[in-house]
XYZ file of N, CA and C in Angstrom:
342
model
N 33.724 163.299 -117.856
C 33.828 164.222 -119.235
C 34.726 165.214 -119.436
N 35.329 164.787 -120.427
C 36.494 165.597 -120.994
C 36.207 167.230 -121.473
N 37.133 167.923 -120.966
C 37.012 169.453 -121.374
C 37.503 169.579 -122.699
N 36.863 170.291 -123.674
C 37.010 170.361 -124.956
C 38.480 171.507 -125.143
N 38.979 171.519 -126.199
C 40.200 172.270 -126.470
C 39.674 173.794 -126.643
N 38.937 173.893 -127.272
C 38.522 175.566 -127.356
C 36.787 175.804 -127.196
N 36.619 176.998 -127.426
C 35.277 177.272 -127.028
C 34.429 177.635 -125.918
N 33.539 177.771 -125.765
C 32.969 177.926 -124.293
C 33.025 176.667 -123.625
N 32.817 176.817 -122.273
C 32.507 175.681 -121.113
C 31.299 174.787 -121.585
N 31.633 173.541 -121.308
C 30.322 172.803 -121.580
C 29.293 172.994 -120.881
N 27.712 173.088 -121.333
C 26.639 173.282 -120.649
C 26.035 172.037 -119.766
N 26.440 172.106 -118.414
C 26.104 171.395 -117.411
C 25.465 171.900 -116.444
N 24.450 171.108 -115.668
C 23.851 171.473 -114.735
C 24.579 171.572 -113.724
N 25.132 172.839 -112.728
C 25.530 172.926 -111.831
C 24.602 173.689 -110.532
N 25.482 173.757 -109.261
C 25.032 174.294 -108.131
C 25.046 175.868 -108.793
N 24.456 176.891 -108.292
C 24.741 178.244 -108.625
C 25.580 178.559 -108.029
N 26.648 178.331 -106.966
C 28.107 178.908 -106.597
C 28.628 178.441 -107.618
N 28.749 177.090 -108.061
C 29.721 177.172 -109.225
C 29.646 177.642 -110.373
N 28.404 177.774 -111.147
C 28.126 178.736 -112.063
C 28.450 179.979 -111.966
N 28.319 180.603 -110.801
C 28.942 181.980 -110.774
C 30.299 182.113 -110.605
N 30.862 181.018 -110.391
C 32.281 180.773 -110.530
C 33.153 180.622 -111.862
N 32.265 179.700 -112.717
C 32.658 179.693 -114.227
C 32.414 180.844 -114.825
N 31.502 181.583 -114.502
C 31.123 182.834 -114.831
C 32.196 183.794 -114.834
N 32.673 183.775 -113.562
C 34.070 184.883 -113.174
C 35.188 184.469 -113.796
N 35.327 183.039 -114.101
C 36.754 182.517 -114.664
C 36.580 182.724 -116.273
N 35.674 182.587 -116.959
C 35.329 183.158 -118.271
C 35.865 184.393 -118.193
N 35.049 185.377 -117.414
C 35.222 186.731 -117.607
C 36.768 187.094 -117.267
N 37.391 186.620 -116.741
C 38.657 186.633 -115.956
C 39.539 186.531 -117.154
N 39.367 185.392 -118.204
C 39.985 184.703 -119.218
C 39.843 186.047 -120.062
N 38.657 186.488 -120.365
C 38.789 187.412 -121.763
C 39.329 188.907 -121.399
N 39.697 189.209 -119.993
C 40.454 190.163 -119.444
C 41.912 190.021 -119.182
N 42.305 188.206 -119.286
C 43.152 187.940 -119.529
C 44.179 188.247 -118.085
N 43.606 188.143 -116.848
C 44.130 188.419 -115.608
C 44.649 187.046 -115.023
N 45.847 186.550 -115.213
C 46.385 185.555 -114.715
C 46.198 185.049 -113.242
N 46.937 185.532 -112.062
C 46.955 185.683 -110.712
C 45.061 185.460 -110.682
N 44.524 186.233 -111.018
C 42.911 186.137 -110.845
C 42.513 184.955 -111.396
N 42.425 184.567 -112.486
C 42.093 183.287 -113.020
C 42.488 182.306 -112.370
N 43.847 182.184 -111.909
C 44.346 181.050 -111.016
C 43.529 181.083 -109.546
N 43.509 182.070 -109.033
C 42.422 182.047 -107.687
C 40.976 181.617 -107.916
N 40.320 182.082 -109.056
C 38.851 181.718 -109.073
C 38.965 180.112 -109.642
N 39.913 179.431 -110.061
C 39.971 178.259 -110.554
C 40.146 177.526 -109.148
N 40.845 177.651 -108.509
C 41.382 177.068 -107.036
C 39.901 177.203 -106.341
N 39.439 178.498 -106.253
C 38.113 178.544 -105.568
C 36.996 177.658 -106.106
N 36.930 177.334 -107.428
C 35.955 176.508 -108.039
C 36.130 174.988 -107.460
N 37.447 174.848 -107.648
C 37.816 173.366 -107.093
C 37.748 173.230 -105.675
N 37.659 174.249 -104.913
C 37.530 174.056 -103.395
C 35.854 173.719 -103.217
N 35.152 174.696 -103.756
C 33.862 174.542 -103.793
C 33.289 173.640 -104.151
N 33.931 172.628 -105.515
C 33.430 171.543 -105.903
C 33.673 170.507 -104.884
N 34.731 170.441 -104.676
C 35.563 169.275 -103.421
C 34.275 169.594 -102.012
N 33.840 170.639 -101.841
C 33.258 170.791 -100.899
C 31.732 170.187 -100.730
N 31.384 170.220 -102.029
C 30.090 170.021 -102.250
C 29.933 168.384 -102.482
N 31.183 167.955 -103.132
C 31.027 166.483 -103.122
C 31.614 166.073 -101.794
N 31.991 166.380 -100.772
C 32.549 165.881 -99.379
C 30.829 165.887 -98.772
N 30.313 167.034 -98.876
C 28.913 167.267 -98.365
C 27.750 165.961 -98.920
N 27.704 165.446 -99.860
C 27.191 164.429 -100.393
C 27.531 163.275 -100.284
N 28.655 163.226 -99.897
C 29.804 162.108 -99.475
C 28.967 161.674 -98.041
N 28.923 162.722 -97.266
C 28.714 162.613 -95.988
C 27.287 162.429 -95.600
N 26.417 162.789 -96.482
C 24.791 162.645 -96.376
C 24.607 161.176 -96.775
N 25.401 160.632 -97.386
C 25.165 159.065 -97.600
C 25.416 158.140 -96.170
N 26.286 158.908 -95.213
C 26.539 158.098 -93.841
C 25.508 157.685 -93.082
N 25.446 156.486 -92.122
C 24.382 156.442 -91.398
C 24.542 157.802 -90.419
N 23.426 157.403 -89.478
C 23.146 158.894 -88.502
C 24.023 158.628 -87.344
N 25.006 157.652 -87.216
C 25.649 157.399 -86.200
C 27.111 157.941 -86.358
N 27.436 158.692 -86.941
C 28.984 158.999 -87.659
C 29.422 160.184 -86.713
N 30.353 160.707 -86.970
C 31.278 161.811 -86.535
C 30.500 162.940 -86.165
N 29.620 163.364 -87.283
C 28.829 164.302 -87.595
C 27.444 164.274 -87.780
N 27.121 163.320 -86.555
C 25.664 162.835 -87.198
C 24.490 163.569 -86.465
N 23.353 163.892 -87.224
C 22.086 164.297 -86.701
C 21.756 166.040 -87.221
N 20.755 166.491 -87.004
C 20.658 167.478 -87.415
C 21.358 168.597 -86.720
N 21.590 168.393 -85.317
C 22.146 169.410 -84.334
C 23.496 170.055 -84.800
N 24.247 168.835 -85.380
C 25.439 169.073 -85.580
C 25.682 169.153 -87.024
N 24.683 169.120 -88.182
C 25.206 169.414 -89.563
C 25.497 170.867 -89.611
N 25.323 171.695 -88.814
C 26.285 173.274 -89.222
C 27.894 172.729 -88.909
N 28.070 171.915 -87.994
C 29.548 171.530 -87.697
C 30.428 171.001 -89.134
N 29.267 169.746 -89.647
C 29.845 169.311 -90.718
C 29.758 169.731 -92.020
N 29.105 170.798 -92.278
C 28.940 171.723 -93.449
C 30.377 172.543 -93.437
N 30.408 172.859 -92.024
C 31.861 173.808 -91.971
C 32.714 172.902 -92.032
N 33.106 171.814 -91.629
C 34.099 170.790 -91.923
C 34.099 170.704 -93.286
N 33.298 170.240 -94.135
C 33.387 170.171 -95.500
C 33.906 171.443 -96.406
N 33.609 172.288 -95.652
C 33.783 173.668 -96.481
C 35.526 173.909 -96.409
N 35.727 173.566 -95.261
C 37.552 173.640 -94.621
C 37.926 172.669 -95.747
N 37.703 171.488 -95.448
C 38.477 170.554 -96.212
C 38.498 170.736 -97.610
N 37.383 171.333 -98.298
C 37.321 171.419 -99.597
C 38.698 172.651 -100.211
N 38.524 173.495 -99.374
C 39.679 174.521 -99.551
C 40.771 173.988 -99.244
N 41.282 173.447 -98.215
C 42.365 172.813 -97.709
C 42.993 171.984 -99.125
N 41.867 171.092 -99.116
C 42.381 169.938 -100.319
C 42.698 170.855 -101.701
N 41.983 171.966 -102.169
C 42.081 172.398 -103.292
C 43.524 173.036 -103.365
N 44.056 173.704 -102.182
C 45.192 174.297 -101.889
C 46.357 173.320 -102.206
N 46.181 172.192 -101.411
C 47.177 171.228 -101.259
C 47.279 170.498 -102.628
N 46.681 170.611 -103.739
C 46.953 170.084 -105.044
C 45.590 169.835 -105.749
N 44.533 169.361 -104.836
C 43.096 169.159 -105.179
C 43.325 167.741 -105.876
N 42.242 167.890 -107.020
C 41.934 166.805 -107.709
C 42.041 167.006 -109.478
N 42.746 168.237 -109.317
C 43.136 168.384 -110.899
C 41.975 169.360 -111.807
N 41.264 169.719 -110.984
C 40.176 170.481 -111.570
C 40.862 171.860 -111.946
N 41.501 172.491 -111.025
C 42.219 173.834 -111.228
C 43.064 173.680 -112.668
N 43.878 172.719 -112.440
C 44.618 172.616 -113.798
C 44.005 172.244 -115.046
N 43.231 171.658 -115.015
C 42.324 171.486 -116.153
C 41.590 172.684 -116.870
N 40.870 173.471 -115.794
C 40.188 174.599 -116.199
C 41.386 175.959 -116.737
N 42.571 175.775 -116.312
C 43.372 176.654 -116.437
C 43.939 176.148 -117.615
N 44.324 175.165 -118.015
C 44.699 174.377 -119.500
C 43.737 175.103 -120.537
N 42.571 175.097 -119.928
C 41.448 174.980 -121.244
C 41.268 176.150 -121.334
N 41.471 177.178 -120.549
C 41.401 178.878 -120.662
C 42.722 179.159 -121.466
N 43.688 178.639 -121.237
C 45.126 178.869 -122.083
C 44.694 178.594 -123.426
N 44.214 177.510 -123.650
C 43.942 176.773 -124.792
C 42.833 177.729 -125.671
N 42.003 178.055 -125.209
C 41.293 179.070 -125.453
C 41.588 180.324 -125.800
N 42.573 180.951 -125.218
C 42.979 182.121 -125.436
C 43.767 182.106 -126.485
N 44.596 180.765 -126.708
C 45.572 180.787 -128.020
C 44.779 180.400 -129.051
N 43.840 179.767 -128.980
C 42.724 179.827 -130.366
C 42.151 181.316 -130.554
N 41.724 181.968 -129.639
C 41.191 183.384 -130.189
C 42.477 184.200 -130.880
N 43.398 184.250 -129.911
C 44.530 184.736 -130.839
C 44.898 184.586 -132.306
N 44.894 183.330 -132.352
C 45.428 182.656 -133.681
C 44.407 183.126 -134.918
N 43.011 183.151 -133.856
C 41.932 183.250 -135.045
C 41.962 185.056 -135.513
N 42.310 185.849 -134.525
C 42.294 187.169 -134.582
C 43.803 187.604 -135.560
N 44.587 186.766 -135.913
C 45.387 187.073 -136.567
C 45.570 187.249 -138.184
């Protein structure tokens, strides 16, 4: 799915965590907070990657590194850590895409107000 150049974010069904982060991202944009905007975008990407890893891990057979219900807590912690680590190391490009989208949105708003 491509991100539109201007307007509001596309409506898609997301986990509540991701939805609240997108709302924080939009509210940060309205105020124009640069560093906070980058932090929220990075957190969004980290959470997205964590959820992606969790879903991928659940497709594995029960005899893996984090197999069984007893160690699911460890698997979840591993997913969360890896998601945050991968997003800080450059991630999948979601952070950059969100920041570019918000930048274009701000430019469009400024041009509209002139």
